[in-house]
N, CA, C and O atoms as a Maestro MAE file, in Angstrom:
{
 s_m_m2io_version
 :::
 2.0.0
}

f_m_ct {
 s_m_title
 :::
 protein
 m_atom[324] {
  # First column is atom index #
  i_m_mmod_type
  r_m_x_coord
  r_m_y_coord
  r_m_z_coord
  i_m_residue_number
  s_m_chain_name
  s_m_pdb_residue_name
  s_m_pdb_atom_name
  i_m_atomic_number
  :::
  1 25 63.483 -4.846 148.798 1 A "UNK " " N  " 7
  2 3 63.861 -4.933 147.394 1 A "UNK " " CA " 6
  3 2 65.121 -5.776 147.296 1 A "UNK " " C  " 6
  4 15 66.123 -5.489 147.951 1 A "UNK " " O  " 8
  5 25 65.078 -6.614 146.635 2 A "UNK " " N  " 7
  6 3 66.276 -7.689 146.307 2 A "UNK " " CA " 6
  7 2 67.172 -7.077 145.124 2 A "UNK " " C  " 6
  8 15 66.582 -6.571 144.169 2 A "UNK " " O  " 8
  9 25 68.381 -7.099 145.146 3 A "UNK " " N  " 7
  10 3 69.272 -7.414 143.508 3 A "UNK " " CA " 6
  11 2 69.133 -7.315 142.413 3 A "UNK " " C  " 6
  12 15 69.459 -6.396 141.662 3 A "UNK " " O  " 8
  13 25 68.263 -8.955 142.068 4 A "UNK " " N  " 7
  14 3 67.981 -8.918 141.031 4 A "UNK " " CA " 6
  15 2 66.529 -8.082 140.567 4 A "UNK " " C  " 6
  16 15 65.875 -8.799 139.809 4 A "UNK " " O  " 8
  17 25 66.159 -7.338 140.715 5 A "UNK " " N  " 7
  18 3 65.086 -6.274 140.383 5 A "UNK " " CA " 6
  19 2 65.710 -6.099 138.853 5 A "UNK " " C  " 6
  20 15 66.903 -6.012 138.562 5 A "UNK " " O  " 8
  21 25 64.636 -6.073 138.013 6 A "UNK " " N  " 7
  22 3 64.895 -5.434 136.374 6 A "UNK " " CA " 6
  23 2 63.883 -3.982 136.572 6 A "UNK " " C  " 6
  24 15 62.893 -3.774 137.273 6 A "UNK " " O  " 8
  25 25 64.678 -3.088 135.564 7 A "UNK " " N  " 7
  26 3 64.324 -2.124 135.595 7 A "UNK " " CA " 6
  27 2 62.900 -1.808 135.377 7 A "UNK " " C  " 6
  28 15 62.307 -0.781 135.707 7 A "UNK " " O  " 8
  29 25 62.322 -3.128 134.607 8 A "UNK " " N  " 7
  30 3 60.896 -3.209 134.659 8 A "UNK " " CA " 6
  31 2 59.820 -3.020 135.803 8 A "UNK " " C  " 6
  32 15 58.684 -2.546 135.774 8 A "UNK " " O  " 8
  33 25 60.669 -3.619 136.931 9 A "UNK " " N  " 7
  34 3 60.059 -3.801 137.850 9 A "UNK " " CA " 6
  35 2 60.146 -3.069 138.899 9 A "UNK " " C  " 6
  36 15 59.411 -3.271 139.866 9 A "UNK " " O  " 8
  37 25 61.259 -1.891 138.869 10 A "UNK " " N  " 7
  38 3 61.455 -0.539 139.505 10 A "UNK " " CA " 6
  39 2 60.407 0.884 139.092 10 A "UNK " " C  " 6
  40 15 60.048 1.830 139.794 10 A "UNK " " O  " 8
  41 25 60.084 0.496 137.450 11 A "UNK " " N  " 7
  42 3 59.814 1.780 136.968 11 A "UNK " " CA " 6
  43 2 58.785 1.559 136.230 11 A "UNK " " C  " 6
  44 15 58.762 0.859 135.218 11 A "UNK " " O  " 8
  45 25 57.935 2.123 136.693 12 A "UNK " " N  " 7
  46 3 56.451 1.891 135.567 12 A "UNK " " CA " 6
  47 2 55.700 3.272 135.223 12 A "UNK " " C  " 6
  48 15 54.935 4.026 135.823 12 A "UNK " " O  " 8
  49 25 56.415 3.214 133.723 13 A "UNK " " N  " 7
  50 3 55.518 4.200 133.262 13 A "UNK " " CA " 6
  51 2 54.270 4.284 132.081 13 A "UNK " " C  " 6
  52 15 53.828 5.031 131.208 13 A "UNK " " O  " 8
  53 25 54.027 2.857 132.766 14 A "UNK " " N  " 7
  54 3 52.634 2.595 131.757 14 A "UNK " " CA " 6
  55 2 51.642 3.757 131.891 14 A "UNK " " C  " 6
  56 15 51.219 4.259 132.933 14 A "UNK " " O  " 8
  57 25 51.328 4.117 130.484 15 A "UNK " " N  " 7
  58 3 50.016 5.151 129.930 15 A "UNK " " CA " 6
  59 2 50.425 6.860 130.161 15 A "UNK " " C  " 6
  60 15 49.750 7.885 130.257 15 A "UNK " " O  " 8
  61 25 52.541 6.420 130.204 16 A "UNK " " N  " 7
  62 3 52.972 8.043 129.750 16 A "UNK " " CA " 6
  63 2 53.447 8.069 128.549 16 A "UNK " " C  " 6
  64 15 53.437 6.979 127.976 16 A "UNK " " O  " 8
  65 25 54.070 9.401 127.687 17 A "UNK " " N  " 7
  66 3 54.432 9.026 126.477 17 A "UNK " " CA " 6
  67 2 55.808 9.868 126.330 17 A "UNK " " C  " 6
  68 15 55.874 11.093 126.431 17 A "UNK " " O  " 8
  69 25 56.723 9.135 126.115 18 A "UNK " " N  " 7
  70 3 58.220 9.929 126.110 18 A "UNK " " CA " 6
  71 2 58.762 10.256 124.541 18 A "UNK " " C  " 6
  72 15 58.955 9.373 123.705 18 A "UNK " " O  " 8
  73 25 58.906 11.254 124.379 19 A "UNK " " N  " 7
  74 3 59.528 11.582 123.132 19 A "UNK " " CA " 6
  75 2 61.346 11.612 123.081 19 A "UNK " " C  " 6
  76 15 61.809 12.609 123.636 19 A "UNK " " O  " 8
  77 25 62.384 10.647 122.488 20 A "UNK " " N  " 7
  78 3 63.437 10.702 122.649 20 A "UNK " " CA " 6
  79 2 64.107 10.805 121.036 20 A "UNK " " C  " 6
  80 15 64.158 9.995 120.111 20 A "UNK " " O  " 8
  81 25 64.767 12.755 121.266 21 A "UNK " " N  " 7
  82 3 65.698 12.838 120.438 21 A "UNK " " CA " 6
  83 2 66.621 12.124 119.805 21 A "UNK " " C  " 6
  84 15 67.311 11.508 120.617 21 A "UNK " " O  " 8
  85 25 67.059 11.870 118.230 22 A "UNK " " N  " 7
  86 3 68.402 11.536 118.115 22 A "UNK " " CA " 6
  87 2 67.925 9.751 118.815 22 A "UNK " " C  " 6
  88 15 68.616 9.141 119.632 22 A "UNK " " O  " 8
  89 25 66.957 9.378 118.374 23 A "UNK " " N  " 7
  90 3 66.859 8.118 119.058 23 A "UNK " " CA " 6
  91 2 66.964 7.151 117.513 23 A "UNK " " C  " 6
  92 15 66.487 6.030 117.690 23 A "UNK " " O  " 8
  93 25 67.347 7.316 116.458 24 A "UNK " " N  " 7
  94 3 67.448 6.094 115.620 24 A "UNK " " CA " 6
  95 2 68.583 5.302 115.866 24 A "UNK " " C  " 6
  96 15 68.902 4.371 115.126 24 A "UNK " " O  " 8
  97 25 69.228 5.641 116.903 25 A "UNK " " N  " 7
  98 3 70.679 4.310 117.374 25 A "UNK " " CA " 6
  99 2 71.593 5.132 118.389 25 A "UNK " " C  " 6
  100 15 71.847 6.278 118.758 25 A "UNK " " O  " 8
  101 25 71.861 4.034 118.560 26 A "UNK " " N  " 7
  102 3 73.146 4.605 119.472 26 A "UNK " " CA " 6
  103 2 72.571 3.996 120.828 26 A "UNK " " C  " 6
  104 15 71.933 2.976 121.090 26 A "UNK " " O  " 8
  105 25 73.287 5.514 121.895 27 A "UNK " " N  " 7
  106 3 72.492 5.898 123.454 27 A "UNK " " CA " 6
  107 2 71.003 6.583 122.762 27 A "UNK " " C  " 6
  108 15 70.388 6.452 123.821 27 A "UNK " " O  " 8
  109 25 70.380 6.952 122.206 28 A "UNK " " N  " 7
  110 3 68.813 7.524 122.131 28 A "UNK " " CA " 6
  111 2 68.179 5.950 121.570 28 A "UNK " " C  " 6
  112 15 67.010 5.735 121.891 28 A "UNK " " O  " 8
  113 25 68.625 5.271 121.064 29 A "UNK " " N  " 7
  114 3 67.974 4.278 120.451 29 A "UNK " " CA " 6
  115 2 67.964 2.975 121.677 29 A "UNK " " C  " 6
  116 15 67.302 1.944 121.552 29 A "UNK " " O  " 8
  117 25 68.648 3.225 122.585 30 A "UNK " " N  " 7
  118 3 68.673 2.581 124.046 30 A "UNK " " CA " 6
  119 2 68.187 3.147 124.859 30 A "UNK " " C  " 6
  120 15 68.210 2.581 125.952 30 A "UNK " " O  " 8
  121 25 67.764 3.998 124.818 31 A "UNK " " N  " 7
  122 3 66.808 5.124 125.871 31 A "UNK " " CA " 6
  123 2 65.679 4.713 125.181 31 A "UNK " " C  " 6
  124 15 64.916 4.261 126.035 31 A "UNK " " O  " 8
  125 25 65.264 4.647 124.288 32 A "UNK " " N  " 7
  126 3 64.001 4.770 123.747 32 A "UNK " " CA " 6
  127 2 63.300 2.989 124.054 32 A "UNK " " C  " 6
  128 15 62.168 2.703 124.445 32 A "UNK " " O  " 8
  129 25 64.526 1.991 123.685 33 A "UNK " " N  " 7
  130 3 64.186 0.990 124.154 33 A "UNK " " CA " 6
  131 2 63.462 0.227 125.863 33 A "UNK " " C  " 6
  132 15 62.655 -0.618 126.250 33 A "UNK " " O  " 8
  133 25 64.772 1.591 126.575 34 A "UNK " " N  " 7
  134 3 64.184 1.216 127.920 34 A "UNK " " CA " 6
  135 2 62.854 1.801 128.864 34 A "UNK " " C  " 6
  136 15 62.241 1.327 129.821 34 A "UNK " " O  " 8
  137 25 62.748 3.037 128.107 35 A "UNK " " N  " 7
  138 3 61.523 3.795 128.109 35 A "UNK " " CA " 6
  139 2 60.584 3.190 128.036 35 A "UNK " " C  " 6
  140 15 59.754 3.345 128.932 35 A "UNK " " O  " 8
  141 25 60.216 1.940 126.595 36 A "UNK " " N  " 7
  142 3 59.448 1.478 125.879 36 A "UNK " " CA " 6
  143 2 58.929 -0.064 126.684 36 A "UNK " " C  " 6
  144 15 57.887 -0.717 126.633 36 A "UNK " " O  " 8
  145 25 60.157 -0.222 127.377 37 A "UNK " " N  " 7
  146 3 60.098 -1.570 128.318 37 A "UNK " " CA " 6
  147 2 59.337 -1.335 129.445 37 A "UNK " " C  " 6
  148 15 58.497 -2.106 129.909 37 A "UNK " " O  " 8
  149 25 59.814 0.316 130.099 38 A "UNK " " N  " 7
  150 3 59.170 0.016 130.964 38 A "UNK " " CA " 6
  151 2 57.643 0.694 131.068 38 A "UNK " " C  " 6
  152 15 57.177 1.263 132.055 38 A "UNK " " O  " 8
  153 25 56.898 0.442 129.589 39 A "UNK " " N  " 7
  154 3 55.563 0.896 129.467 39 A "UNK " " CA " 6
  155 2 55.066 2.040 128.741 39 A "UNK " " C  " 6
  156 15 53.863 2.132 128.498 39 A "UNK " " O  " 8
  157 25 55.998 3.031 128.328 40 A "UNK " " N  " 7
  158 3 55.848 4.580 127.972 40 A "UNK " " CA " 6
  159 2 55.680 3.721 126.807 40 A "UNK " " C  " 6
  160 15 56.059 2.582 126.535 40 A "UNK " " O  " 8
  161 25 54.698 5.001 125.935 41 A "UNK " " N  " 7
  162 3 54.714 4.860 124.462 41 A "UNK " " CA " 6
  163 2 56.049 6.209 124.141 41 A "UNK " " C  " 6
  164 15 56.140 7.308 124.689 41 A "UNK " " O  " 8
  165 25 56.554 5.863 123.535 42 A "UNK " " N  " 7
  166 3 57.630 6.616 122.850 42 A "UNK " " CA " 6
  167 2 57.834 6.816 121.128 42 A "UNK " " C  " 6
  168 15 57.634 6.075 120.166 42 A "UNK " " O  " 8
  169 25 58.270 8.031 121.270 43 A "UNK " " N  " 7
  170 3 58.092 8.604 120.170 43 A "UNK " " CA " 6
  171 2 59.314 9.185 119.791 43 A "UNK " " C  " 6
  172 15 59.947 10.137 120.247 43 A "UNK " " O  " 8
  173 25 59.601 8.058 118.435 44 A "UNK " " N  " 7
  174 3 61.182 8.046 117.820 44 A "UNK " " CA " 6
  175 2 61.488 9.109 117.317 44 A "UNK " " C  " 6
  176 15 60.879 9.087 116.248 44 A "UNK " " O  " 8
  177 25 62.210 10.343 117.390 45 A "UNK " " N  " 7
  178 3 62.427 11.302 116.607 45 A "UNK " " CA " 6
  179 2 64.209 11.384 116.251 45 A "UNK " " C  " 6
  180 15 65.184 11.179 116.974 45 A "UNK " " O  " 8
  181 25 64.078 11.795 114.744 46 A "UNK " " N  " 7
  182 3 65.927 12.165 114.051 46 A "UNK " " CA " 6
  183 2 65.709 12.350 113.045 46 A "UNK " " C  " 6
  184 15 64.775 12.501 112.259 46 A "UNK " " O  " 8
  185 25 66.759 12.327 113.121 47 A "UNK " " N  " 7
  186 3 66.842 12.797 111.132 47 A "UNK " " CA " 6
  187 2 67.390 11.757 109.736 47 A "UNK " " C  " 6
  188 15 67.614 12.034 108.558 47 A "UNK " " O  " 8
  189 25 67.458 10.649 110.409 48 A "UNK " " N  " 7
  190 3 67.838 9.551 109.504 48 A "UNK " " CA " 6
  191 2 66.711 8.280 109.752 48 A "UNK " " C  " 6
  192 15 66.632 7.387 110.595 48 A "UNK " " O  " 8
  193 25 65.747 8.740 108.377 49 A "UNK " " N  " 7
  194 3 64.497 7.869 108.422 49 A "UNK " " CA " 6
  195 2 64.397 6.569 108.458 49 A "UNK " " C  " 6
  196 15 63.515 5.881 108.973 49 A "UNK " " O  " 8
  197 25 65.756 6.123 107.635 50 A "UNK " " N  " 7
  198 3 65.701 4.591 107.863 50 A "UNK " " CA " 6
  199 2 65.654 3.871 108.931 50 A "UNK " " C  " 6
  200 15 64.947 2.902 109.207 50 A "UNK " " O  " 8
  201 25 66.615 4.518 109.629 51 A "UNK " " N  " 7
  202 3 67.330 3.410 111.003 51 A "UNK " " CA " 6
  203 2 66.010 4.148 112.410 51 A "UNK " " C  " 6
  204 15 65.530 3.459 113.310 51 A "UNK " " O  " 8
  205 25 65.705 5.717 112.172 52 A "UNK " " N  " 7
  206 3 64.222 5.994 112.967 52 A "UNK " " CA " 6
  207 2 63.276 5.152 113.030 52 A "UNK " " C  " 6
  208 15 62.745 4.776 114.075 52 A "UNK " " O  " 8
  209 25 62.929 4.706 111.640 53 A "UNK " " N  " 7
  210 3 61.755 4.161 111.565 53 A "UNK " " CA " 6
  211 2 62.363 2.184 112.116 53 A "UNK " " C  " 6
  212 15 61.558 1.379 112.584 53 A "UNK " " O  " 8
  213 25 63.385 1.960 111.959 54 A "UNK " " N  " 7
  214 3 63.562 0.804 112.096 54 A "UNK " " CA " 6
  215 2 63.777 0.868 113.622 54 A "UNK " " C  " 6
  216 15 63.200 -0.094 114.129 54 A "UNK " " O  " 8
  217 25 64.328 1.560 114.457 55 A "UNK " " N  " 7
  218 3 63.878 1.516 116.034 55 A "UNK " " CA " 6
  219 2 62.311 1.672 116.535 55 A "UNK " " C  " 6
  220 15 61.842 1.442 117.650 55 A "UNK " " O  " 8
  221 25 61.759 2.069 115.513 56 A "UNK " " N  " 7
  222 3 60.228 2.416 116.084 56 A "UNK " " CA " 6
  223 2 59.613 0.633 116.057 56 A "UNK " " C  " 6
  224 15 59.316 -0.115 116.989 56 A "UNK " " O  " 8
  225 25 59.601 0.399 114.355 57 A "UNK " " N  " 7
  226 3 59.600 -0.724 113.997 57 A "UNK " " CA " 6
  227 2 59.414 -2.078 115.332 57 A "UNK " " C  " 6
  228 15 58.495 -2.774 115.765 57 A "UNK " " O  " 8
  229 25 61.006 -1.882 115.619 58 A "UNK " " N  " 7
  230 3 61.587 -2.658 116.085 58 A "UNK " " CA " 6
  231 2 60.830 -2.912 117.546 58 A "UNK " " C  " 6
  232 15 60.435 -4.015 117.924 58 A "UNK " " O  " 8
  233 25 60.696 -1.566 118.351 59 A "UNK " " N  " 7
  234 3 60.123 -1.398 119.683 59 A "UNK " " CA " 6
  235 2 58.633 -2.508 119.124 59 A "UNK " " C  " 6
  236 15 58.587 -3.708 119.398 59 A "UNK " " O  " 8
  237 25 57.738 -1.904 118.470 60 A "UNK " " N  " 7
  238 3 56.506 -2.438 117.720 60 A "UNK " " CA " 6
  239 2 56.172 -3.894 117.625 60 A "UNK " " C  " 6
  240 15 55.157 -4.481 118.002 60 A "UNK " " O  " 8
  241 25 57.270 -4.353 117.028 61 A "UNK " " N  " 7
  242 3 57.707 -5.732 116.584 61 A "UNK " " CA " 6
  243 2 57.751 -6.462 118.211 61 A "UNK " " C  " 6
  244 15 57.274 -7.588 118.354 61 A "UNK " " O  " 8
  245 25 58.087 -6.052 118.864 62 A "UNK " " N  " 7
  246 3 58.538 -7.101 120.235 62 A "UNK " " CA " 6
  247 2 57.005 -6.323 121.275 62 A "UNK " " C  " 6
  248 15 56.978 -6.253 122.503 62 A "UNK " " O  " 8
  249 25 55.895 -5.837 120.315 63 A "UNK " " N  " 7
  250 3 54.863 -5.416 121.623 63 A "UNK " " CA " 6
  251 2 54.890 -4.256 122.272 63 A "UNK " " C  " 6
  252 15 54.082 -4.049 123.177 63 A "UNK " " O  " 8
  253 25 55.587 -3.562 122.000 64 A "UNK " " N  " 7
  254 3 55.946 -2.293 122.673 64 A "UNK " " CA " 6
  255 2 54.943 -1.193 122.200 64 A "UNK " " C  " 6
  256 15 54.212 -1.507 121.260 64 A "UNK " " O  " 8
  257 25 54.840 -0.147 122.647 65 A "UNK " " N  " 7
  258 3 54.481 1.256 121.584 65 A "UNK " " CA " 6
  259 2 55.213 2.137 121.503 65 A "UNK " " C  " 6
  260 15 55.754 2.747 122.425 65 A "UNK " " O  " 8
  261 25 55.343 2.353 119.971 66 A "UNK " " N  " 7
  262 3 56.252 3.134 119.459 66 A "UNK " " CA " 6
  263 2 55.872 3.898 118.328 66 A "UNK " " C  " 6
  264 15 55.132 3.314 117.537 66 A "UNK " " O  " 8
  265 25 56.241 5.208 118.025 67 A "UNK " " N  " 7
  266 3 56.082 5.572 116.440 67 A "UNK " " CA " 6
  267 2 57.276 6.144 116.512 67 A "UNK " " C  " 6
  268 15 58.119 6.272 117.400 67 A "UNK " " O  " 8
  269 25 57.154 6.551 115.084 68 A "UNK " " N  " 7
  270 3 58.414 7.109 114.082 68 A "UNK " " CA " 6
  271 2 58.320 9.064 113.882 68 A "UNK " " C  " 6
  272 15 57.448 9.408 113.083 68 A "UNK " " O  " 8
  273 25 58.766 9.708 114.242 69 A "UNK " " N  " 7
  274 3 58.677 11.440 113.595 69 A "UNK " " CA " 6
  275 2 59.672 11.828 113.063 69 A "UNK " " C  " 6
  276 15 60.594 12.188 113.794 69 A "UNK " " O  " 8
  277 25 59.829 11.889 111.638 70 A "UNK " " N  " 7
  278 3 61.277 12.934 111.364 70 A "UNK " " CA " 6
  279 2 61.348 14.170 112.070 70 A "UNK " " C  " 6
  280 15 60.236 14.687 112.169 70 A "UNK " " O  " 8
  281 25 62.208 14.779 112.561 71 A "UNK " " N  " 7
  282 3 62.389 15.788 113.103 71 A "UNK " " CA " 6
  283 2 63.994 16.189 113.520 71 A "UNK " " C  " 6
  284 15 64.881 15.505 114.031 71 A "UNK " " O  " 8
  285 25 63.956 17.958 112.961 72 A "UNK " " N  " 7
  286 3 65.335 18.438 113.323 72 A "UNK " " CA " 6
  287 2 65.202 19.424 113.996 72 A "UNK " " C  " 6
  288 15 64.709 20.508 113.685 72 A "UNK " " O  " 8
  289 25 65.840 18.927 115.392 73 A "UNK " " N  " 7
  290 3 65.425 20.077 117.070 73 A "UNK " " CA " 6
  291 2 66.368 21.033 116.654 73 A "UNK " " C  " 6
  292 15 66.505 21.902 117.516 73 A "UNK " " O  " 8
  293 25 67.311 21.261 115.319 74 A "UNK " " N  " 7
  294 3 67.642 22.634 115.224 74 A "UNK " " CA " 6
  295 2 66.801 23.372 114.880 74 A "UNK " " C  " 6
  296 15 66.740 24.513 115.337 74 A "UNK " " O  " 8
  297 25 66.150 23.018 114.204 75 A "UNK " " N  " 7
  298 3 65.064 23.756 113.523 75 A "UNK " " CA " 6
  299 2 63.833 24.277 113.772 75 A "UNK " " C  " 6
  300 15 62.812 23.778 113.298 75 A "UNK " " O  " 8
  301 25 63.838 25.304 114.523 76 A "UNK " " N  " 7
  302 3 62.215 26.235 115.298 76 A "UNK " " CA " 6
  303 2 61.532 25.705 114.375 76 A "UNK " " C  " 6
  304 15 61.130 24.726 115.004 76 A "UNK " " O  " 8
  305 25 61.043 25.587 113.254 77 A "UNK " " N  " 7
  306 3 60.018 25.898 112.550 77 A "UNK " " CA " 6
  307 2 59.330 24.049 112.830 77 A "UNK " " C  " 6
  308 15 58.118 23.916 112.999 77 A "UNK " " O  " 8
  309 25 60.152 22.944 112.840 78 A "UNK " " N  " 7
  310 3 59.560 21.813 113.048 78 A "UNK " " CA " 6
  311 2 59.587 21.535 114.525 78 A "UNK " " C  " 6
  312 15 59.619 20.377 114.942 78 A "UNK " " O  " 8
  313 25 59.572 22.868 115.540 79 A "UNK " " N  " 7
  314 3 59.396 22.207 116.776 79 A "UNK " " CA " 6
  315 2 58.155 22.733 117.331 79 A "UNK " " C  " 6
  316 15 57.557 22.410 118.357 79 A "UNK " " O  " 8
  317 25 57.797 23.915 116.135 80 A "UNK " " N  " 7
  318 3 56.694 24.416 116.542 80 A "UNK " " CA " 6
  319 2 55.241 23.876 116.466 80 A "UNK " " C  " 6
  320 15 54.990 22.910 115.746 80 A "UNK " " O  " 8
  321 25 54.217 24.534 117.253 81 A "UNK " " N  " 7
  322 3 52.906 23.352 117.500 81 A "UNK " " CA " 6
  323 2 53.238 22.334 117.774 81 A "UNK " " C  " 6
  324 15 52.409 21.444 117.967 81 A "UNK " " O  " 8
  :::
 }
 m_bond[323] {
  # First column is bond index #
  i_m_from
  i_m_to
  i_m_order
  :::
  1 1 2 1
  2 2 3 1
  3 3 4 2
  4 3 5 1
  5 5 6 1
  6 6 7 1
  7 7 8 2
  8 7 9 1
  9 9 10 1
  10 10 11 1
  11 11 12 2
  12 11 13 1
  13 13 14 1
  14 14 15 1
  15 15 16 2
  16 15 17 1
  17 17 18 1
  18 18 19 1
  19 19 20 2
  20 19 21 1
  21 21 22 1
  22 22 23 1
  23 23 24 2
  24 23 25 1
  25 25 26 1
  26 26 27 1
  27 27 28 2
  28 27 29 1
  29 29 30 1
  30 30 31 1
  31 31 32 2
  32 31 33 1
  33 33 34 1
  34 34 35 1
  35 35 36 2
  36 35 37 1
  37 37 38 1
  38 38 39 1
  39 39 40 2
  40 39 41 1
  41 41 42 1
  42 42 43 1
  43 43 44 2
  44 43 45 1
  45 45 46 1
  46 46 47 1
  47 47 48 2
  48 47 49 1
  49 49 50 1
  50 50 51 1
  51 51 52 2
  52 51 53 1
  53 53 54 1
  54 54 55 1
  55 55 56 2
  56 55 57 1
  57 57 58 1
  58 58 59 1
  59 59 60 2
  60 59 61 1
  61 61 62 1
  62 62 63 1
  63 63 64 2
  64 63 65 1
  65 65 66 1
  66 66 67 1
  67 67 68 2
  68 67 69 1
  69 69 70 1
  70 70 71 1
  71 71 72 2
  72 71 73 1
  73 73 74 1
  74 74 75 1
  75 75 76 2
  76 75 77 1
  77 77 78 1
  78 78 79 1
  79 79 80 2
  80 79 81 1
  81 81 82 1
  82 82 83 1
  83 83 84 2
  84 83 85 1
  85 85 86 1
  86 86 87 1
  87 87 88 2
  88 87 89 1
  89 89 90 1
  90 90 91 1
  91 91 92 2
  92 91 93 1
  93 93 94 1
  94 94 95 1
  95 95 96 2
  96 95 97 1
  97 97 98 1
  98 98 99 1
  99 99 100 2
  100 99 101 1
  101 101 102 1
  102 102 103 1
  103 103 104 2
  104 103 105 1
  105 105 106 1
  106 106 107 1
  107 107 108 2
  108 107 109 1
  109 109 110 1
  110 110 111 1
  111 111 112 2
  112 111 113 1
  113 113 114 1
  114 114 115 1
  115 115 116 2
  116 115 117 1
  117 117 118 1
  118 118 119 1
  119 119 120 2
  120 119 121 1
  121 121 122 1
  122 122 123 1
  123 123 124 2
  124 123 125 1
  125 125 126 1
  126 126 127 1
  127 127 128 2
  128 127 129 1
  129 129 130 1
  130 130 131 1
  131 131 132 2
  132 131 133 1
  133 133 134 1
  134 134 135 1
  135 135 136 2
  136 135 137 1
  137 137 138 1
  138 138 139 1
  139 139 140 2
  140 139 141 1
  141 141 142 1
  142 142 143 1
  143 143 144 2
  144 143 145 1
  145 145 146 1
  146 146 147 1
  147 147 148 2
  148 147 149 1
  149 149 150 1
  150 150 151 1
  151 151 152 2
  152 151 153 1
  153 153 154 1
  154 154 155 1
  155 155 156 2
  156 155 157 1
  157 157 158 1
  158 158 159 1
  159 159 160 2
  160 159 161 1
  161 161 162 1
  162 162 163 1
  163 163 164 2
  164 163 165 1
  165 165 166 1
  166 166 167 1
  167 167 168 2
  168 167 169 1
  169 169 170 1
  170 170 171 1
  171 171 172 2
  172 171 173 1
  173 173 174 1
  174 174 175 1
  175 175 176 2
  176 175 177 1
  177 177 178 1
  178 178 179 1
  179 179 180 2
  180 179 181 1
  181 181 182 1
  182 182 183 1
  183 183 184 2
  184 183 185 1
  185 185 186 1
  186 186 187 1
  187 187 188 2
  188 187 189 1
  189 189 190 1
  190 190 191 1
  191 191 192 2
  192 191 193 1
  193 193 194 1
  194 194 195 1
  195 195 196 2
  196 195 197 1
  197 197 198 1
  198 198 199 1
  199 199 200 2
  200 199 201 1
  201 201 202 1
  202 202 203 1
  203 203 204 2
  204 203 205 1
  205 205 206 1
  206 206 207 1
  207 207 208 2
  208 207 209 1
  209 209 210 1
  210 210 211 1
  211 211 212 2
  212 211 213 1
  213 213 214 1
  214 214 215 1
  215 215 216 2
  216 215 217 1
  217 217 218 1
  218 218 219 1
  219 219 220 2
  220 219 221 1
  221 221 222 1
  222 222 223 1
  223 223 224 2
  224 223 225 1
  225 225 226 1
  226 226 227 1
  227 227 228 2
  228 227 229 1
  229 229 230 1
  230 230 231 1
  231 231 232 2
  232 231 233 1
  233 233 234 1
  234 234 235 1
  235 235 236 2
  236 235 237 1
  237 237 238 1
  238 238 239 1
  239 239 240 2
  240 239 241 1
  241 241 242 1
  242 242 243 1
  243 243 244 2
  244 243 245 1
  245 245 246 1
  246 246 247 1
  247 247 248 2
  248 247 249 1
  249 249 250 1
  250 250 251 1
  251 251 252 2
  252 251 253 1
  253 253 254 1
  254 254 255 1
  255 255 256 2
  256 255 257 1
  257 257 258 1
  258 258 259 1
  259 259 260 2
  260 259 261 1
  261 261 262 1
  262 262 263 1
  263 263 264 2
  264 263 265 1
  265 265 266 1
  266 266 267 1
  267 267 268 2
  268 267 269 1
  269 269 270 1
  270 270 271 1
  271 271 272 2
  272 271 273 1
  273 273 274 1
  274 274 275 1
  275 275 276 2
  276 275 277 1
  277 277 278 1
  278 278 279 1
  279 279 280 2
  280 279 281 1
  281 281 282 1
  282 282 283 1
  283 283 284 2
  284 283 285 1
  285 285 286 1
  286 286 287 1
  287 287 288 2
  288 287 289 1
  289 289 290 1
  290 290 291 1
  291 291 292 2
  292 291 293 1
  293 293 294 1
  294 294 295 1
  295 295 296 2
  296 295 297 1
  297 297 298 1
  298 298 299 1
  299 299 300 2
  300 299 301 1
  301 301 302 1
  302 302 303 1
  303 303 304 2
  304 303 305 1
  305 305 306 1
  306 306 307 1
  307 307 308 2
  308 307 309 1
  309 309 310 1
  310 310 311 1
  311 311 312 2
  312 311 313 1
  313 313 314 1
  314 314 315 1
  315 315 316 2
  316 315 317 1
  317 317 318 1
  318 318 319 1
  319 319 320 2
  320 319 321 1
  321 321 322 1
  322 322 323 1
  323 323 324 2
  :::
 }
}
């Protein structure tokens, strides 16, 4: 293994599916990106629909798979089923 290795090429998780909290920006919205790079379909979840749906979007937009879920992990009742 050489150096320049991209994380693409370390980690393949083509045809798993990662769900990342608190992912409409920040560190979750960079987790969700690198998740998404390296093959996972991921699944945007928070509580601020705009900028959620615009990381899902965004993953989408460049080929990736991605969706959007509102969701608040305080809340038993939307974590249930």
């Amino acid at each position: 293994m050489t150096d320049d290795c991209t994380n693409e090429e370390l980690i393949d998780l083509t045809g798993r599916r990662a769900l990342v909290t608190g992912a409409a920006k920040g560190i979750g919205a960079a987790i969700a990106v690198r998740l998404a790079d390296a093959g996972a379909h991921v699944t945007v979840a928070d509580l601020d629909d705009r900028a959620g749906r615009a990381t899902a979007d965004g993953l989408t937009a460049r080929g990736l798979s991605a969706s959007w879920f509102h969701c608040d992990i305080t809340d038993p009742t939307q974590l249930a089923d």
